[in-house]
Structure formats: C-alpha cells, structure tokens
Coordinates of N, CA, C and O in Angstrom, one line a residue:
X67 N -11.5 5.3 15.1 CA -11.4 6.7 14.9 C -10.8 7.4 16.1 O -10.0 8.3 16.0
X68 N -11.1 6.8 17.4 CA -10.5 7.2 18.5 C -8.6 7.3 18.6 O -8.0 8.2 19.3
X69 N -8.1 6.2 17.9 CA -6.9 6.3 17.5 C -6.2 7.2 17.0 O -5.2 7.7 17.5
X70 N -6.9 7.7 15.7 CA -6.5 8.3 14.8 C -6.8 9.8 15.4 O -5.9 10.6 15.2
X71 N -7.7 10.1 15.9 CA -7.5 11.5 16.6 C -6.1 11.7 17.5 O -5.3 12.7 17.3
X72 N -5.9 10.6 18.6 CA -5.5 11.0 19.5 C -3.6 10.5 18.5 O -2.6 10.8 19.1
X73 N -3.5 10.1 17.6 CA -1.8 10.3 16.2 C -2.6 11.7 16.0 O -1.5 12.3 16.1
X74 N -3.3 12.4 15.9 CA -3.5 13.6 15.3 C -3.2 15.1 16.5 O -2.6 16.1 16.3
X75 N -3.8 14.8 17.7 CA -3.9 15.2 18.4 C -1.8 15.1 19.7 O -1.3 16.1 20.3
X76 N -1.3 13.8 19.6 CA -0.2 13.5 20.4 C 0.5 12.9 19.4 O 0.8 11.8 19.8
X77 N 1.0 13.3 18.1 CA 1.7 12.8 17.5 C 2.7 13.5 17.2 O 2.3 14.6 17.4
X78 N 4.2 13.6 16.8 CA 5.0 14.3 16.6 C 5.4 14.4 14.6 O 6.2 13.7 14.0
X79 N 4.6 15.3 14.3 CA 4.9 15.6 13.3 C 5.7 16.3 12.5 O 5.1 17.2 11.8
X80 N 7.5 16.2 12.2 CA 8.6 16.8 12.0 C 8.1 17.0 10.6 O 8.2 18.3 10.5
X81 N 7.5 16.6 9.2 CA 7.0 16.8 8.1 C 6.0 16.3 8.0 O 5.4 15.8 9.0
X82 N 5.3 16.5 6.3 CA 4.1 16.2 6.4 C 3.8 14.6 5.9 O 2.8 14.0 5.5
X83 N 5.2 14.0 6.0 CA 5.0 12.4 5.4 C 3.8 11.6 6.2 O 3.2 10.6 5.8
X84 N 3.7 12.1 7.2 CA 2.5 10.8 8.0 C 0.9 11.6 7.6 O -0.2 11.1 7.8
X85 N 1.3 12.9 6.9 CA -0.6 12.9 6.5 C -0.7 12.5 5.1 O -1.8 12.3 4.6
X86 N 0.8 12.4 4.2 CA 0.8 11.9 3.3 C 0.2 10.3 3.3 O -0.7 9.9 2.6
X87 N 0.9 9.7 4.2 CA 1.0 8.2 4.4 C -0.9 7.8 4.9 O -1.4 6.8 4.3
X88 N -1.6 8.5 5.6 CA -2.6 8.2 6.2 C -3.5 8.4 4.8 O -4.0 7.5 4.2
X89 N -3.6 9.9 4.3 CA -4.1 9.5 2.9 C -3.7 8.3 1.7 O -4.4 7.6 1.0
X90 N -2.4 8.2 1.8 CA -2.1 6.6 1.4 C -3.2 5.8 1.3 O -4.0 5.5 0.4
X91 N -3.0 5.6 2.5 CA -3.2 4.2 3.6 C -4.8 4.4 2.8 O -5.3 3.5 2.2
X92 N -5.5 5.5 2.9 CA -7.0 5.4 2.7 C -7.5 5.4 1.2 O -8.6 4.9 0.7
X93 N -6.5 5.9 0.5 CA -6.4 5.5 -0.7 C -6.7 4.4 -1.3 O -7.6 4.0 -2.0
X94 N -5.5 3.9 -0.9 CA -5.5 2.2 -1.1 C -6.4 1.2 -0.7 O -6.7 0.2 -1.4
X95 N -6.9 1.6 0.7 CA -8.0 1.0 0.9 C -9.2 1.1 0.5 O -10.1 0.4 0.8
X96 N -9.2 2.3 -0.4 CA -10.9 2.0 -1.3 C -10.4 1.1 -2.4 O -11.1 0.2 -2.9
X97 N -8.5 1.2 -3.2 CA -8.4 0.9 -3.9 C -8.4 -0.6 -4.1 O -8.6 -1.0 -5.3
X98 N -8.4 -1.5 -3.2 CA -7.5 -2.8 -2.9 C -8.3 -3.4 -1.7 O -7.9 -4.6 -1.4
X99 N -9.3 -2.9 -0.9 CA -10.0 -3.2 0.2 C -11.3 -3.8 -0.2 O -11.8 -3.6 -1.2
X100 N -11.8 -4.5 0.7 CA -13.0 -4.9 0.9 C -13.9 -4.4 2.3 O -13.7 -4.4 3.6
X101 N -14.9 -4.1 1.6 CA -16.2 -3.9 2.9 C -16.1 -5.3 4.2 O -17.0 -6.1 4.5
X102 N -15.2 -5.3 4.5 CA -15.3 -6.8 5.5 C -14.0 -6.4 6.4 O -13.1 -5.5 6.2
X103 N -14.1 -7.5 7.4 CA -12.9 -7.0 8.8 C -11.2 -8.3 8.2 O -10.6 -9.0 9.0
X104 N -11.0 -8.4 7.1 CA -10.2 -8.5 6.9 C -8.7 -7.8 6.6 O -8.7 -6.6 6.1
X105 N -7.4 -8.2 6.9 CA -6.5 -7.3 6.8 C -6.0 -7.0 5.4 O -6.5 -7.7 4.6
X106 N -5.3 -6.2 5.1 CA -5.1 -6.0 3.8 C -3.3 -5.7 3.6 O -2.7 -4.9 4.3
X107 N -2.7 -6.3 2.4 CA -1.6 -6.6 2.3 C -1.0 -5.5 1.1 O -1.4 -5.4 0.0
X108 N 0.0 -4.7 1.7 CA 0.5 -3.4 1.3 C 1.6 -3.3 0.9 O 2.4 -3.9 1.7
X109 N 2.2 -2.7 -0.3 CA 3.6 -2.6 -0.4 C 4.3 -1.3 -0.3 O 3.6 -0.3 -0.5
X110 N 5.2 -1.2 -0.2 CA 5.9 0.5 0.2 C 5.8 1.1 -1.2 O 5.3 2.2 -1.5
X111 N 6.2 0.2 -2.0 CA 6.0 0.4 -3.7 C 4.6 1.4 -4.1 O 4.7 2.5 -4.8
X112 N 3.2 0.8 -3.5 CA 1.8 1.0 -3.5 C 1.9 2.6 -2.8 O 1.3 3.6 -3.3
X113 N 2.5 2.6 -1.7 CA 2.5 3.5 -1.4 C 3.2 5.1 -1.2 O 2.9 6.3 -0.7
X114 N 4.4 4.3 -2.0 CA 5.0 6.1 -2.9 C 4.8 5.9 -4.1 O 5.6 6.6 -4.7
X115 N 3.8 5.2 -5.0 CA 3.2 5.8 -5.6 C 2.3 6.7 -5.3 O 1.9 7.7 -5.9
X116 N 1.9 6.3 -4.3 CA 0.7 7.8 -3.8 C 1.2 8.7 -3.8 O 0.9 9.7 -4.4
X117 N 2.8 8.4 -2.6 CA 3.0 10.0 -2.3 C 3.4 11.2 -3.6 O 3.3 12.4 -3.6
X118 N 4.1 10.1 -4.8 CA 4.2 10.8 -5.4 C 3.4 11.4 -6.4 O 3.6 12.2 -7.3
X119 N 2.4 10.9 -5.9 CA 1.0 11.1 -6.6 C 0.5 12.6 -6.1 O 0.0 13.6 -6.7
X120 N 0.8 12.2 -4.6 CA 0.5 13.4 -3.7 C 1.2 14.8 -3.4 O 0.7 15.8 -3.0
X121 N 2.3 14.4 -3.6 CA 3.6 15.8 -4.0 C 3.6 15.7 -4.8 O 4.6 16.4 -5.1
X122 N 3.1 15.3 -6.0 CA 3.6 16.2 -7.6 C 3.1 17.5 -8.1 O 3.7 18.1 -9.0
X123 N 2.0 17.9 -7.4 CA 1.7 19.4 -7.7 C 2.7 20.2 -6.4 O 3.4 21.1 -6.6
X124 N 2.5 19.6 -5.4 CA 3.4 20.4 -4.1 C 4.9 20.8 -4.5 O 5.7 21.5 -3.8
X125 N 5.2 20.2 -6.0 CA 6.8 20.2 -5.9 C 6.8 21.6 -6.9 O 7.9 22.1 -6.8
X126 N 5.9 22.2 -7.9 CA 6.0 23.1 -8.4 C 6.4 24.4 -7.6 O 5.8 24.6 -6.6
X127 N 7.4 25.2 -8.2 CA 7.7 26.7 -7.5 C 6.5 27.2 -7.3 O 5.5 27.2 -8.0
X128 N 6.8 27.8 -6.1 CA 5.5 28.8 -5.9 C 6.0 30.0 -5.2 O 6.7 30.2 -4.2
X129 N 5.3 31.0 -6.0 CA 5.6 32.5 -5.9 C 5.1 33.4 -5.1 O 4.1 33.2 -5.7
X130 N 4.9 34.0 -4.5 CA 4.4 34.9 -2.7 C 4.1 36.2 -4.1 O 3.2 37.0 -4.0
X131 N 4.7 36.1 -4.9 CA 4.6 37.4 -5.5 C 4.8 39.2 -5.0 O 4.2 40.2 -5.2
X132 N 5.7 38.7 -4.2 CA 5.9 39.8 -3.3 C 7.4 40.4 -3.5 O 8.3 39.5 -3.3
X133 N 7.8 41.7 -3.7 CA 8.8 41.8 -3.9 C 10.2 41.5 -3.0 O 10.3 41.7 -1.8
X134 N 11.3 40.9 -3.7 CA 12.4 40.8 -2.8 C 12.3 39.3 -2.9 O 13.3 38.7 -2.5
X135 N 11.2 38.3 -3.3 CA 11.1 37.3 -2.7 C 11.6 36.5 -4.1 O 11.9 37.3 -5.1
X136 N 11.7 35.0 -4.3 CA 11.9 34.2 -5.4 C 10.9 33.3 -4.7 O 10.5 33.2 -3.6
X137 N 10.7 32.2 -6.3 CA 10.4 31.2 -5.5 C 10.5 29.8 -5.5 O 11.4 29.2 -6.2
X138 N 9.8 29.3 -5.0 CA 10.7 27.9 -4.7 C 9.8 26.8 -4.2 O 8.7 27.3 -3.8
X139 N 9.8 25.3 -3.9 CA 9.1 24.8 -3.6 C 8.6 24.9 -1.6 O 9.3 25.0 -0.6
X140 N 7.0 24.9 -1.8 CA 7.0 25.0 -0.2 C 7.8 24.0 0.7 O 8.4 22.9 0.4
X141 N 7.8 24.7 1.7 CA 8.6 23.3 2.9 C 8.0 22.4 3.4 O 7.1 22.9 4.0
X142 N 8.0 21.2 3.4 CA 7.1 20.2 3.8 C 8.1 19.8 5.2 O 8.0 18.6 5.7
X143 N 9.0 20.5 5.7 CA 9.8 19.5 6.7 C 10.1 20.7 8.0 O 10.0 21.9 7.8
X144 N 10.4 20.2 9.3 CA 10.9 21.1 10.2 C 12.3 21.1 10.2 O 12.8 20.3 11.0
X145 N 13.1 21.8 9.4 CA 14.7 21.8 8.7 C 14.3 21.9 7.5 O 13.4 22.5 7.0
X146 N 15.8 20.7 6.6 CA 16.3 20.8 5.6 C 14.8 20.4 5.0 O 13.8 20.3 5.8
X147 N 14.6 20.3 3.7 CA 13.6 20.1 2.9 C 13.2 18.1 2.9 O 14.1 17.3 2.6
X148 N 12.6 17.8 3.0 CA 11.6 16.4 3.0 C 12.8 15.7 2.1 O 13.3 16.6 1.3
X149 N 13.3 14.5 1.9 CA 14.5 14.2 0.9 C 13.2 13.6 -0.2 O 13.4 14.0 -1.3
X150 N 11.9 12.8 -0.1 CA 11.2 12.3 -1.3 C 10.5 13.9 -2.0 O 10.3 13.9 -3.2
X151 N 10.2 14.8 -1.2 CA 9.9 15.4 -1.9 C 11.0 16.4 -2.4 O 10.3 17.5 -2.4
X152 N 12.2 16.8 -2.7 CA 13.4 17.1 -2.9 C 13.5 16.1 -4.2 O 13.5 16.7 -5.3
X153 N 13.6 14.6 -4.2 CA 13.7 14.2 -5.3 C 12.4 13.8 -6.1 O 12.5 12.9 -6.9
X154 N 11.3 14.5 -5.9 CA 10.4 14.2 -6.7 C 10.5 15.2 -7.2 O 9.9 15.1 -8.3
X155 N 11.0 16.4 -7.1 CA 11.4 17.9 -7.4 C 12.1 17.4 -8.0 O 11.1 17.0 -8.7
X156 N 12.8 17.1 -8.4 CA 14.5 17.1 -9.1 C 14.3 16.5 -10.4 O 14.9 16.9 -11.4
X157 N 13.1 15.2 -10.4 CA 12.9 14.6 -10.8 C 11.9 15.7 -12.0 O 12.4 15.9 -13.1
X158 N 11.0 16.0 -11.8 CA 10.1 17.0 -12.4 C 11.0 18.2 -13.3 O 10.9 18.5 -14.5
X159 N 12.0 18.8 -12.1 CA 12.8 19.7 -13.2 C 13.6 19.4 -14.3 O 14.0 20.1 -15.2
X160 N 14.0 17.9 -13.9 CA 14.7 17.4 -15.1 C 14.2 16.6 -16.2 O 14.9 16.3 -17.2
X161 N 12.9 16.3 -16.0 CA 11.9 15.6 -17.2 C 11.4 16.7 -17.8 O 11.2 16.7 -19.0
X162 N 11.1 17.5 -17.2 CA 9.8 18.5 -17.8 C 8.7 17.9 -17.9 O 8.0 18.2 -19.0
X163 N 8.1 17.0 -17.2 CA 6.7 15.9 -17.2 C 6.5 16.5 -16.7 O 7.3 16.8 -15.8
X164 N 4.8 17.5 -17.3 CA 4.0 18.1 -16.9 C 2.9 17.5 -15.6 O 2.5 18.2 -14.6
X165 N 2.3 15.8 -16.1 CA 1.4 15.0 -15.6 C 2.1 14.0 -15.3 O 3.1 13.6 -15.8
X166 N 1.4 13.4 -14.0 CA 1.8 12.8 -12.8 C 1.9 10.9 -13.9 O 2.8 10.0 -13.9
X167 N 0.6 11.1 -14.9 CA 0.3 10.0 -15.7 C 1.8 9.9 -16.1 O 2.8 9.6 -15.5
X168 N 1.6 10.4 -17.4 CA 3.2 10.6 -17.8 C 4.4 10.4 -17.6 O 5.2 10.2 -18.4
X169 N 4.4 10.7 -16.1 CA 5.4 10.4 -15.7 C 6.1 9.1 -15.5 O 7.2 8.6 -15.6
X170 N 4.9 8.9 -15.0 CA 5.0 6.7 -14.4 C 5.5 5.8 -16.1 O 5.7 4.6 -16.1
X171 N 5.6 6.5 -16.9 CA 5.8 5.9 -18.2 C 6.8 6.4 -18.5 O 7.2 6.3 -19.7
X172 N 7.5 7.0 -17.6 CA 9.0 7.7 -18.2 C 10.1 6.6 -17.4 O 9.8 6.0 -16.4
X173 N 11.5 6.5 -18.2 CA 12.2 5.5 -17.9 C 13.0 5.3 -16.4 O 13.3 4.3 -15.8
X174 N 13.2 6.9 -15.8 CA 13.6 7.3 -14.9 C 12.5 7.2 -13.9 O 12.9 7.5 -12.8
X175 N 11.0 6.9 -14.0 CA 10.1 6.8 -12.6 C 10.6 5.5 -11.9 O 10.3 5.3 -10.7
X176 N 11.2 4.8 -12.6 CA 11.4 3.7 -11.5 C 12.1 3.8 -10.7 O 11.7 3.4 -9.6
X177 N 13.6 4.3 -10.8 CA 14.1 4.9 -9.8 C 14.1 5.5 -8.8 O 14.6 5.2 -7.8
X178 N 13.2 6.7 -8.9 CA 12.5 7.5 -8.5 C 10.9 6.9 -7.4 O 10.3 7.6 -6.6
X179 N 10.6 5.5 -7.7 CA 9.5 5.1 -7.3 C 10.1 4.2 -6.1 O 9.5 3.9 -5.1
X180 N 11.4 3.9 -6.5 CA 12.4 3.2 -5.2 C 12.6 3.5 -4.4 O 12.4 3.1 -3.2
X181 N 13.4 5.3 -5.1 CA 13.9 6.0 -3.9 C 12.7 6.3 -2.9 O 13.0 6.4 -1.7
X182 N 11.7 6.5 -3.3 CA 10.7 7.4 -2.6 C 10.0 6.4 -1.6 O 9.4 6.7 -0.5
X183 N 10.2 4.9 -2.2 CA 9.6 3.6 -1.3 C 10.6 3.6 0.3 O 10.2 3.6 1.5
X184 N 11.9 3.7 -0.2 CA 12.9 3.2 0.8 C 12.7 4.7 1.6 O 12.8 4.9 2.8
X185 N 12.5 5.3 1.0 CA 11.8 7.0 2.2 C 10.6 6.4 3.2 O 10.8 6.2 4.4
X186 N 9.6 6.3 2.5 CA 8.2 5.9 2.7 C 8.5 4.6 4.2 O 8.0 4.4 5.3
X187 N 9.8 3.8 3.4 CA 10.0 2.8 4.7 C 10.7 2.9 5.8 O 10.5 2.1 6.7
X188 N 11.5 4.0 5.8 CA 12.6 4.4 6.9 C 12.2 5.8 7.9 O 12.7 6.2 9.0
X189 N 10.7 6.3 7.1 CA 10.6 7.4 7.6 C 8.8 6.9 8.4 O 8.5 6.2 9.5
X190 N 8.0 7.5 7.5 CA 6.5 7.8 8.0 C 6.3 6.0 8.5 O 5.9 5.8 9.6
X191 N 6.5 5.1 7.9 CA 6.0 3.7 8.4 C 6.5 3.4 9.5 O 6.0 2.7 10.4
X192 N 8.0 4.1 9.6 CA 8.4 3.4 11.0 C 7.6 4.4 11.9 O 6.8 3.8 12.5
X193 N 7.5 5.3 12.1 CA 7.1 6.3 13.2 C 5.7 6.6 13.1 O 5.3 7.3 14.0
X194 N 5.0 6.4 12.4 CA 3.5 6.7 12.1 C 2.5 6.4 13.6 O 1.4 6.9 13.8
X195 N 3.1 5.7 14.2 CA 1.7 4.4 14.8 C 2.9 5.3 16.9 O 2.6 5.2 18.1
X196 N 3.7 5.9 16.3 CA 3.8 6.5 18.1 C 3.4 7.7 18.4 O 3.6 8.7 17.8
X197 N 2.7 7.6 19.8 CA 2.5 9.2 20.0 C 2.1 8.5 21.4 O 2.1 7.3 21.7
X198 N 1.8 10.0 22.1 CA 2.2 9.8 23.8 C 3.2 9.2 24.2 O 2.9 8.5 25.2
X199 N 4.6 9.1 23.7 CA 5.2 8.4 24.3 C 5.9 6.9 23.8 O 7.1 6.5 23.8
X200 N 4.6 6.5 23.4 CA 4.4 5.0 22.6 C 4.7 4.8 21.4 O 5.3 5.6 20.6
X201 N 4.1 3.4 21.3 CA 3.9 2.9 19.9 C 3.1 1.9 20.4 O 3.1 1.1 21.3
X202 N 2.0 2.3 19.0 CA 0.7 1.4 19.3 C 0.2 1.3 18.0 O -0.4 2.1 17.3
X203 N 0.6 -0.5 17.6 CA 0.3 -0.9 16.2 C -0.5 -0.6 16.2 O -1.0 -1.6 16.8
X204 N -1.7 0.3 15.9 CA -3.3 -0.1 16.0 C -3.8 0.6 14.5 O -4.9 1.1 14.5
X205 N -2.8 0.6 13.0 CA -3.1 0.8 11.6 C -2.5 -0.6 10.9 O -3.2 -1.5 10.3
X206 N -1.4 -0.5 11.1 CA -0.6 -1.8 10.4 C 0.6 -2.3 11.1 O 1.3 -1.6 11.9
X207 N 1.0 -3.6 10.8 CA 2.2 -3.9 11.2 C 3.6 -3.9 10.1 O 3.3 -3.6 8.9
X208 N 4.4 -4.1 10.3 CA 5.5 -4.4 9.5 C 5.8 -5.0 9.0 O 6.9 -4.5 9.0
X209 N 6.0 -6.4 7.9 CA 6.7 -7.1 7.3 C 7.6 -7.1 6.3 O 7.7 -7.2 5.1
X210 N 8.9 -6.6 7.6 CA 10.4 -6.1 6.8 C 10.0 -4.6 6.2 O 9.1 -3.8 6.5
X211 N 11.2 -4.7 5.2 CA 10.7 -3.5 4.8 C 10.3 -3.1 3.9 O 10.3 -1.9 3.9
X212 N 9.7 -3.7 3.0 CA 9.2 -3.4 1.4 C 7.4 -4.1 2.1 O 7.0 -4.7 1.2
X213 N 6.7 -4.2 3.0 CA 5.4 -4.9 2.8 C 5.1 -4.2 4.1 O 5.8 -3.6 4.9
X214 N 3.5 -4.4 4.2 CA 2.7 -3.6 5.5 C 1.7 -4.7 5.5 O 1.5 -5.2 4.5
X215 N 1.1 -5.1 6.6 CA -0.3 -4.9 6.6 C -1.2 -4.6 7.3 O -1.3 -5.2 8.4
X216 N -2.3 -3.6 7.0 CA -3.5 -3.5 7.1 C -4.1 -4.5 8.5 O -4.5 -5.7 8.4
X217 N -4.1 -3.8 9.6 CA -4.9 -4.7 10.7 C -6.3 -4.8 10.4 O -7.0 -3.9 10.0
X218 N -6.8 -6.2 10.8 CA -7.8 -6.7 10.3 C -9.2 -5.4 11.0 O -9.3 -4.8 12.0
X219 N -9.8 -5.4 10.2 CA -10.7 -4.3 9.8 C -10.3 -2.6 9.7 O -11.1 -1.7 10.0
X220 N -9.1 -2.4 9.2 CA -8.5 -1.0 9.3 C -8.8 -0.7 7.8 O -9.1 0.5 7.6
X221 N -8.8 -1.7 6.4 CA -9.0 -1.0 5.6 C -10.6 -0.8 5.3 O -11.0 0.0 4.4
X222 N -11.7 -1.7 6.3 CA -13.2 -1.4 5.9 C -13.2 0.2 6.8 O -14.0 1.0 6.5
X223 N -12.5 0.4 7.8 CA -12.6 1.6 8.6 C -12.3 2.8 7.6 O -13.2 3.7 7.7
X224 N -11.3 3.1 6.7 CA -10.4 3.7 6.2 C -11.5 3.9 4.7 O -11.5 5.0 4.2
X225 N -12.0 3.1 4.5 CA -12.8 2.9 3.0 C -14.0 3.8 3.7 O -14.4 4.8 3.1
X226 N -14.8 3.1 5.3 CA -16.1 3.9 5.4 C -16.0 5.2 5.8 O -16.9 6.0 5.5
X227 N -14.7 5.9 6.6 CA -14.8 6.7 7.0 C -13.7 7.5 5.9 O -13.2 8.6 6.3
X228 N -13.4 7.2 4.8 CA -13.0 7.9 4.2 C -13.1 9.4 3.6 O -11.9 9.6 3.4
X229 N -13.6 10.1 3.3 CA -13.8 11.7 3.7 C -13.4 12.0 4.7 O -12.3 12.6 4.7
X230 N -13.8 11.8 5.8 CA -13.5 12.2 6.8 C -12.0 12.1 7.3 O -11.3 13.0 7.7
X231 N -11.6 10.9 7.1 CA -9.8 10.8 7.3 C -9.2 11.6 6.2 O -8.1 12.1 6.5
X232 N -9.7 11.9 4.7 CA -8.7 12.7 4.0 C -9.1 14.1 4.1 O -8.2 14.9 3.7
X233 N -10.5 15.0 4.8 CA -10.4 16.1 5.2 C -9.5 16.7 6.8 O -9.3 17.8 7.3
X234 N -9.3 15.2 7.1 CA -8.5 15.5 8.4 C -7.0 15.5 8.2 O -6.2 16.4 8.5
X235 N -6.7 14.3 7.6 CA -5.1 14.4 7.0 C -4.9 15.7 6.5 O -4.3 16.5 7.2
X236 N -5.4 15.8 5.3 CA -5.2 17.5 4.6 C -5.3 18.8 5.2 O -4.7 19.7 4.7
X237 N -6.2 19.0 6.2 CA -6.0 20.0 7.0 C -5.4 20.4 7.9 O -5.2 21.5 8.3
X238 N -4.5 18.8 8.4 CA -3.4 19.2 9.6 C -2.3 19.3 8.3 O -1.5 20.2 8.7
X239 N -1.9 18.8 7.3 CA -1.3 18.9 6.3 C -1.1 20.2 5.9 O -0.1 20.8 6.2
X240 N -2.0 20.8 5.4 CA -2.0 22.7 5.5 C -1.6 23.4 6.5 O -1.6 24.6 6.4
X241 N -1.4 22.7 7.7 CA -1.7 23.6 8.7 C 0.0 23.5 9.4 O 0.5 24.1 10.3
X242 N 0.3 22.4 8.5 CA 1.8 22.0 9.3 C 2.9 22.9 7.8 O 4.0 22.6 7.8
X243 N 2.5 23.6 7.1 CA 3.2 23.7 5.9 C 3.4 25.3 6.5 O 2.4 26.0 6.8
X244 N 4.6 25.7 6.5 CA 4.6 27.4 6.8 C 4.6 28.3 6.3 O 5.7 28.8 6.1
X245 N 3.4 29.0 5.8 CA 3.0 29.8 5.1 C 2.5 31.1 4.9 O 1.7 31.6 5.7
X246 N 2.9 31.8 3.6 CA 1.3 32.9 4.1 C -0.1 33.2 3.5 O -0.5 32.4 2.6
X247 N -0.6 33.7 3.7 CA -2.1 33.7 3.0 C -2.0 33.6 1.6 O -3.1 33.3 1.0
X248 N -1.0 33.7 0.9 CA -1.0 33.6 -0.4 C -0.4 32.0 -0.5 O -0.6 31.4 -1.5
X249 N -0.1 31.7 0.1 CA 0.8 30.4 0.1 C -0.5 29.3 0.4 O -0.9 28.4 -0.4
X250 N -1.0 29.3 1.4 CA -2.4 28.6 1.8 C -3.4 28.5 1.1 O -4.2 27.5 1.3
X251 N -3.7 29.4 0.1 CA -4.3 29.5 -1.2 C -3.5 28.3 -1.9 O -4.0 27.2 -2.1
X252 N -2.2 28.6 -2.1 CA -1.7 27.7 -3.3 C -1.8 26.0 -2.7 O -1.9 25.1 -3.5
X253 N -1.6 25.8 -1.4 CA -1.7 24.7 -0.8 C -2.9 24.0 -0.8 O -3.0 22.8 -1.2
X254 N -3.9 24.8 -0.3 CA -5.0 24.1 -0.4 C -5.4 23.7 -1.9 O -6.2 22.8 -2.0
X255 N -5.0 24.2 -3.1 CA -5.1 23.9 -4.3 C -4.4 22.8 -4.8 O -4.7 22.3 -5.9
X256 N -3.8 22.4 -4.2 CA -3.0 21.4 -4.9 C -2.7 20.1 -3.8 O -1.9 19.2 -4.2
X257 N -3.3 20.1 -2.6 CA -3.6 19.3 -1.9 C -5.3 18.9 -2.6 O -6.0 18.0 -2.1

C-alpha cells in the first residue's frame, strides 16, 4: 500500500488512464486472482475491456445546463481528448448501444477492443509503475505487448484491499477531470 500512495501522491498524471488501469488491475484480481502470494497472468485484451467498461458512461454528452454552453464529452486528458476514450465515443455514437453488455456482442466491439488494448499498452502500462523520477516494477511486469503479470502477491493485495484501491483510484479520478459542480455530480455518477 505504501507504493501505491506514494504513484498517487508522485505520479505524473497527463489523463485519467492510470486510475482507469489501477481499478483494472483490481478488478481483475478479484476476477481471476487467488487469496495466495502468487502472480497473476494478464492480458491488455482483459484489460480494455475494463476500460471500456469503465468509460462507457463517461463517454455520454454531458450538459452544464448553462446558457451559451453545448455539450460534450468530459475531458479525461491534459490537451487533446484521451484517443481510447475518443474512440469509445465514436464507437457509441455510431451504434446507438445503449448497454456496455450489448455492446461486446456487436460486430464492431472487436475492433474497438484492439484499438483500446494497443492504447492500454502504449500508454497507462508503459508509464504506470514511474514516479519520483523512476520506475519501480513494484505492480507488474511486462511480457511484450499484449501480456502483464501480476507480481507475486499483488493480486491477493489488490483483492484484500480492494475498496480501498477503487475509492482511492476514483477520487483522484474525479479530481483529475475539469469540472464544475454540476459536472462533479455527473462524474461521480457514472464513475
């Protein structure tokens, strides 16, 4: 846990893909983990399905309701807009799939589950694990680019202290999204 404060605390967070990725990561590990100090074997695949699991309410317009304004998907990025959640947006406007279920059974999620992997692997996996300076495998390592794994006892950590890692991811998540009180409402709703 000491780790994970101080990626929270000295991490450089340009979007919100690494609180995406950490809820992942803990996801998965209730999903596919065992109560024991074994490592656990991940695929980028496993893991934008989460994200898109995890932006698919975030990608809906959202309205300030305030005059002068339109609206539009929030910003998840410091610049241009996040590219997986951009095309999970695109992807939604052009299906009209209301539910995330639904979706995964449409002919076009596979595409869409690539694009978002080869994101997941170029972006938050490579950079996740540096801060102060560093890099310090101390969640997972790398195997190429389509596979992770789980340092041995990271997913029984991730499984026991789970609440706790997804009230922490989610709040620096909200807190990294630029908003206003009307907007923070809609975030915290759909996170």
């Amino acid at each position: 846990m000491h780790k994970l404060q101080r990626l929270f605390a000295e991490g450089s967070f340009a979007s919100t893909y690494k609180f995406a990725l950490l809820i992942a990561l803990a996801d998965l590990a209730v999903e596919h983990g065992a109560d024991n100090n074994e490592d656990l074997l991940l695929t980028t695949r496993q893991i934008a399905m989460c994200f898109i699991r995890l932006y698919w309410q975030q990608v809906l317009p959202y309205d300030s309701g305030q005059n002068g304004t339109e609206a539009g998907v929030l910003w998840q990025n410091n610049g241009a807009q996040a590219i997986a959640v951009s095309a999970i947006a695109n992807f939604r406007a052009q299906t009209q799939i209301p539910t995330f279920l639904a979706a995964t059974a449409h002919p076009r999620f596979q595409p869409l589950l690539a694009s978002v992997a080869a994101v997941v692997s170029a972006q938050p996996l490579k950079f996740m694990q540096n801060f102060g300076g560093f890099t310090d495998e101390f969640l997972y390592e790398r195997l190429g680019s389509s596979n992770i794994k789980l340092k041995p006892g990271v997913a029984y950590c991730l499984r026991h202290f789970y609440p706790l890692v997804q009230q922490l991811a989610r709040l620096h998540w909200i807190r990294h999204i630029p908003i206003g009180a009307t907007g923070l409402f809609w975030a915290m709703r759909t996170l």
